[in-house]
């Protein structure tokens, strides 16, 4: 107990003010990593959503998409167009699938770009210099 009191008195008696953590390279990398990780997680969730939409899609659409790889599914779904002759359910499923696939592409592009920026920061010593 006495040690704690002495430590508190010593801390209060000094003029030394605590300095906040310096911003800079470490913070730059932290925010880029956190943002990239968020994009990767969101992309994974969107891929899972796309798979669920494909499973519950109308038979002809489901049959067409299930035989494709994940990359092919995303590419095909992002370019799907609806036709007014289709049922409302089919058209809205196409819209949901297309929107989800486009979201996946956007998030994957974002994650890739952030990864390139991180790589550039790590490999370029002039950028890292204070």
PDB file of C-alpha atoms in Angstrom:
ATOM      1  CA  UNK A   1       0.000   0.000   0.000  1.00  0.00           C
ATOM      2  CA  UNK A   2       2.807   2.417   0.867  1.00  0.00           C
ATOM      3  CA  UNK A   3       4.569   1.660  -2.423  1.00  0.00           C
ATOM      4  CA  UNK A   4       1.434   2.560  -4.336  1.00  0.00           C
ATOM      5  CA  UNK A   5       1.091   5.838  -2.468  1.00  0.00           C
ATOM      6  CA  UNK A   6       4.765   6.688  -3.072  1.00  0.00           C
ATOM      7  CA  UNK A   7       4.413   5.865  -6.766  1.00  0.00           C
ATOM      8  CA  UNK A   8       1.305   8.028  -7.060  1.00  0.00           C
ATOM      9  CA  UNK A   9       2.986  10.969  -5.294  1.00  0.00           C
ATOM     10  CA  UNK A  10       6.059  10.632  -7.502  1.00  0.00           C
ATOM     11  CA  UNK A  11       3.924  10.569 -10.629  1.00  0.00           C
ATOM     12  CA  UNK A  12       1.955  13.636  -9.558  1.00  0.00           C
ATOM     13  CA  UNK A  13       5.088  15.551  -8.587  1.00  0.00           C
ATOM     14  CA  UNK A  14       6.816  15.243 -11.967  1.00  0.00           C
ATOM     15  CA  UNK A  15       6.360  17.711 -14.789  1.00  0.00           C
ATOM     16  CA  UNK A  16       6.694  14.957 -17.382  1.00  0.00           C
ATOM     17  CA  UNK A  17       3.509  14.785 -19.394  1.00  0.00           C
ATOM     18  CA  UNK A  18       2.617  11.516 -21.039  1.00  0.00           C
ATOM     19  CA  UNK A  19       2.960  11.694 -24.804  1.00  0.00           C
ATOM     20  CA  UNK A  20       0.287  10.078 -26.962  1.00  0.00           C
ATOM     21  CA  UNK A  21       1.403   7.369 -29.356  1.00  0.00           C
ATOM     22  CA  UNK A  22       3.005   8.864 -32.408  1.00  0.00           C
ATOM     23  CA  UNK A  23       1.056   8.632 -35.593  1.00  0.00           C
ATOM     24  CA  UNK A  24       2.895   7.706 -38.733  1.00  0.00           C
ATOM     25  CA  UNK A  25       3.984   4.458 -40.306  1.00  0.00           C
ATOM     26  CA  UNK A  26       2.611   2.156 -37.623  1.00  0.00           C
ATOM     27  CA  UNK A  27      -0.786   3.848 -37.613  1.00  0.00           C
ATOM     28  CA  UNK A  28      -0.810   3.960 -41.417  1.00  0.00           C
ATOM     29  CA  UNK A  29      -0.285   0.220 -41.607  1.00  0.00           C
ATOM     30  CA  UNK A  30      -2.814  -0.443 -38.846  1.00  0.00           C
ATOM     31  CA  UNK A  31      -5.625   1.437 -40.557  1.00  0.00           C
ATOM     32  CA  UNK A  32      -4.850  -0.120 -43.949  1.00  0.00           C
ATOM     33  CA  UNK A  33      -4.740  -3.613 -42.443  1.00  0.00           C
ATOM     34  CA  UNK A  34      -7.994  -3.059 -40.552  1.00  0.00           C
ATOM     35  CA  UNK A  35      -9.739  -1.730 -43.652  1.00  0.00           C
ATOM     36  CA  UNK A  36      -8.428  -4.578 -45.821  1.00  0.00           C
ATOM     37  CA  UNK A  37      -9.508  -7.119 -43.214  1.00  0.00           C
ATOM     38  CA  UNK A  38     -12.996  -5.574 -43.173  1.00  0.00           C
ATOM     39  CA  UNK A  39     -13.223  -5.840 -46.963  1.00  0.00           C
ATOM     40  CA  UNK A  40     -12.072  -9.484 -46.873  1.00  0.00           C
ATOM     41  CA  UNK A  41     -14.635 -10.369 -44.189  1.00  0.00           C
ATOM     42  CA  UNK A  42     -17.413  -8.574 -46.061  1.00  0.00           C
ATOM     43  CA  UNK A  43     -16.406 -10.342 -49.281  1.00  0.00           C
ATOM     44  CA  UNK A  44     -16.548 -13.720 -47.550  1.00  0.00           C
ATOM     45  CA  UNK A  45     -20.005 -12.918 -46.191  1.00  0.00           C
ATOM     46  CA  UNK A  46     -21.158 -11.831 -49.659  1.00  0.00           C
ATOM     47  CA  UNK A  47     -19.824 -15.065 -51.218  1.00  0.00           C
ATOM     48  CA  UNK A  48     -21.771 -17.061 -48.621  1.00  0.00           C
ATOM     49  CA  UNK A  49     -24.873 -15.009 -49.417  1.00  0.00           C
ATOM     50  CA  UNK A  50     -24.401 -15.634 -53.143  1.00  0.00           C
ATOM     51  CA  UNK A  51     -24.117 -19.386 -52.549  1.00  0.00           C
ATOM     52  CA  UNK A  52     -27.341 -19.308 -50.516  1.00  0.00           C
ATOM     53  CA  UNK A  53     -29.113 -17.347 -53.262  1.00  0.00           C
ATOM     54  CA  UNK A  54     -27.959 -19.856 -55.876  1.00  0.00           C
ATOM     55  CA  UNK A  55     -29.202 -22.792 -53.794  1.00  0.00           C
ATOM     56  CA  UNK A  56     -32.673 -21.235 -53.496  1.00  0.00           C
ATOM     57  CA  UNK A  57     -32.830 -19.886 -57.080  1.00  0.00           C
ATOM     58  CA  UNK A  58     -35.355 -21.146 -59.637  1.00  0.00           C
ATOM     59  CA  UNK A  59     -34.389 -24.504 -61.158  1.00  0.00           C
ATOM     60  CA  UNK A  60     -33.053 -23.334 -64.523  1.00  0.00           C
ATOM     61  CA  UNK A  61     -30.909 -20.568 -62.997  1.00  0.00           C
ATOM     62  CA  UNK A  62     -29.659 -22.846 -60.224  1.00  0.00           C
ATOM     63  CA  UNK A  63     -28.734 -25.573 -62.723  1.00  0.00           C
ATOM     64  CA  UNK A  64     -26.803 -23.088 -64.848  1.00  0.00           C
ATOM     65  CA  UNK A  65     -24.845 -21.614 -61.929  1.00  0.00           C
ATOM     66  CA  UNK A  66     -24.126 -24.655 -59.749  1.00  0.00           C
ATOM     67  CA  UNK A  67     -21.816 -26.279 -62.283  1.00  0.00           C
ATOM     68  CA  UNK A  68     -19.506 -23.204 -62.365  1.00  0.00           C
ATOM     69  CA  UNK A  69     -16.505 -22.480 -60.127  1.00  0.00           C
ATOM     70  CA  UNK A  70     -16.824 -19.668 -57.578  1.00  0.00           C
ATOM     71  CA  UNK A  71     -14.974 -17.193 -59.805  1.00  0.00           C
ATOM     72  CA  UNK A  72     -17.101 -18.177 -62.790  1.00  0.00           C
ATOM     73  CA  UNK A  73     -20.261 -17.849 -60.688  1.00  0.00           C
ATOM     74  CA  UNK A  74     -19.330 -14.328 -59.594  1.00  0.00           C
ATOM     75  CA  UNK A  75     -18.472 -13.307 -63.170  1.00  0.00           C
ATOM     76  CA  UNK A  76     -21.635 -14.832 -64.631  1.00  0.00           C
ATOM     77  CA  UNK A  77     -23.920 -13.520 -61.876  1.00  0.00           C
ATOM     78  CA  UNK A  78     -22.504  -9.985 -62.132  1.00  0.00           C
ATOM     79  CA  UNK A  79     -23.475  -9.893 -65.798  1.00  0.00           C
ATOM     80  CA  UNK A  80     -26.946 -11.463 -65.521  1.00  0.00           C
ATOM     81  CA  UNK A  81     -29.826  -9.496 -67.037  1.00  0.00           C
ATOM     82  CA  UNK A  82     -33.464 -10.040 -66.301  1.00  0.00           C
ATOM     83  CA  UNK A  83     -36.183 -10.412 -68.872  1.00  0.00           C
ATOM     84  CA  UNK A  84     -39.695  -8.968 -68.433  1.00  0.00           C
ATOM     85  CA  UNK A  85     -41.145 -12.292 -69.621  1.00  0.00           C
ATOM     86  CA  UNK A  86     -39.807 -14.046 -66.502  1.00  0.00           C
ATOM     87  CA  UNK A  87     -41.785 -14.361 -63.294  1.00  0.00           C
ATOM     88  CA  UNK A  88     -41.359 -11.707 -60.632  1.00  0.00           C
ATOM     89  CA  UNK A  89     -39.607 -14.234 -58.375  1.00  0.00           C
ATOM     90  CA  UNK A  90     -37.119 -15.124 -61.113  1.00  0.00           C
ATOM     91  CA  UNK A  91     -36.435 -11.460 -61.992  1.00  0.00           C
ATOM     92  CA  UNK A  92     -35.913 -10.456 -58.372  1.00  0.00           C
ATOM     93  CA  UNK A  93     -33.645 -13.452 -57.776  1.00  0.00           C
ATOM     94  CA  UNK A  94     -31.557 -12.375 -60.757  1.00  0.00           C
ATOM     95  CA  UNK A  95     -31.414  -8.849 -59.369  1.00  0.00           C
ATOM     96  CA  UNK A  96     -30.314 -10.073 -55.916  1.00  0.00           C
ATOM     97  CA  UNK A  97     -27.719 -12.440 -57.383  1.00  0.00           C
ATOM     98  CA  UNK A  98     -26.344  -9.725 -59.698  1.00  0.00           C
ATOM     99  CA  UNK A  99     -26.148  -7.176 -56.881  1.00  0.00           C
ATOM    100  CA  UNK A 100     -24.389  -9.627 -54.569  1.00  0.00           C
ATOM    101  CA  UNK A 101     -21.881 -10.650 -57.261  1.00  0.00           C
ATOM    102  CA  UNK A 102     -21.104  -7.006 -58.039  1.00  0.00           C
ATOM    103  CA  UNK A 103     -20.571  -6.372 -54.316  1.00  0.00           C
ATOM    104  CA  UNK A 104     -18.148  -9.315 -54.176  1.00  0.00           C
ATOM    105  CA  UNK A 105     -16.166  -7.914 -57.110  1.00  0.00           C
ATOM    106  CA  UNK A 106     -16.016  -4.456 -55.538  1.00  0.00           C
ATOM    107  CA  UNK A 107     -14.881  -5.792 -52.151  1.00  0.00           C
ATOM    108  CA  UNK A 108     -12.256  -8.048 -53.698  1.00  0.00           C
ATOM    109  CA  UNK A 109     -10.909  -5.136 -55.747  1.00  0.00           C
ATOM    110  CA  UNK A 110     -10.797  -2.973 -52.625  1.00  0.00           C
ATOM    111  CA  UNK A 111      -8.942  -5.666 -50.649  1.00  0.00           C
ATOM    112  CA  UNK A 112      -6.468  -6.164 -53.505  1.00  0.00           C
ATOM    113  CA  UNK A 113      -5.786  -2.403 -53.802  1.00  0.00           C
ATOM    114  CA  UNK A 114      -5.269  -2.058 -50.044  1.00  0.00           C
ATOM    115  CA  UNK A 115      -2.914  -5.058 -50.127  1.00  0.00           C
ATOM    116  CA  UNK A 116      -0.874  -3.368 -52.872  1.00  0.00           C
ATOM    117  CA  UNK A 117      -0.679  -0.177 -50.814  1.00  0.00           C
ATOM    118  CA  UNK A 118       0.516  -2.131 -47.779  1.00  0.00           C
ATOM    119  CA  UNK A 119       3.106  -3.941 -49.875  1.00  0.00           C
ATOM    120  CA  UNK A 120       4.296  -0.612 -51.268  1.00  0.00           C
ATOM    121  CA  UNK A 121       4.669   0.791 -47.733  1.00  0.00           C
ATOM    122  CA  UNK A 122       6.660  -2.223 -46.578  1.00  0.00           C
ATOM    123  CA  UNK A 123       8.934  -2.434 -49.624  1.00  0.00           C
ATOM    124  CA  UNK A 124       9.645   1.259 -50.197  1.00  0.00           C
ATOM    125  CA  UNK A 125      12.139   2.551 -47.602  1.00  0.00           C
ATOM    126  CA  UNK A 126      11.643   6.177 -48.679  1.00  0.00           C
ATOM    127  CA  UNK A 127       7.943   6.004 -47.781  1.00  0.00           C
ATOM    128  CA  UNK A 128       8.782   4.578 -44.360  1.00  0.00           C
ATOM    129  CA  UNK A 129      11.370   7.223 -43.502  1.00  0.00           C
ATOM    130  CA  UNK A 130      10.145   9.761 -40.911  1.00  0.00           C
TER     131      UNK A 130
END
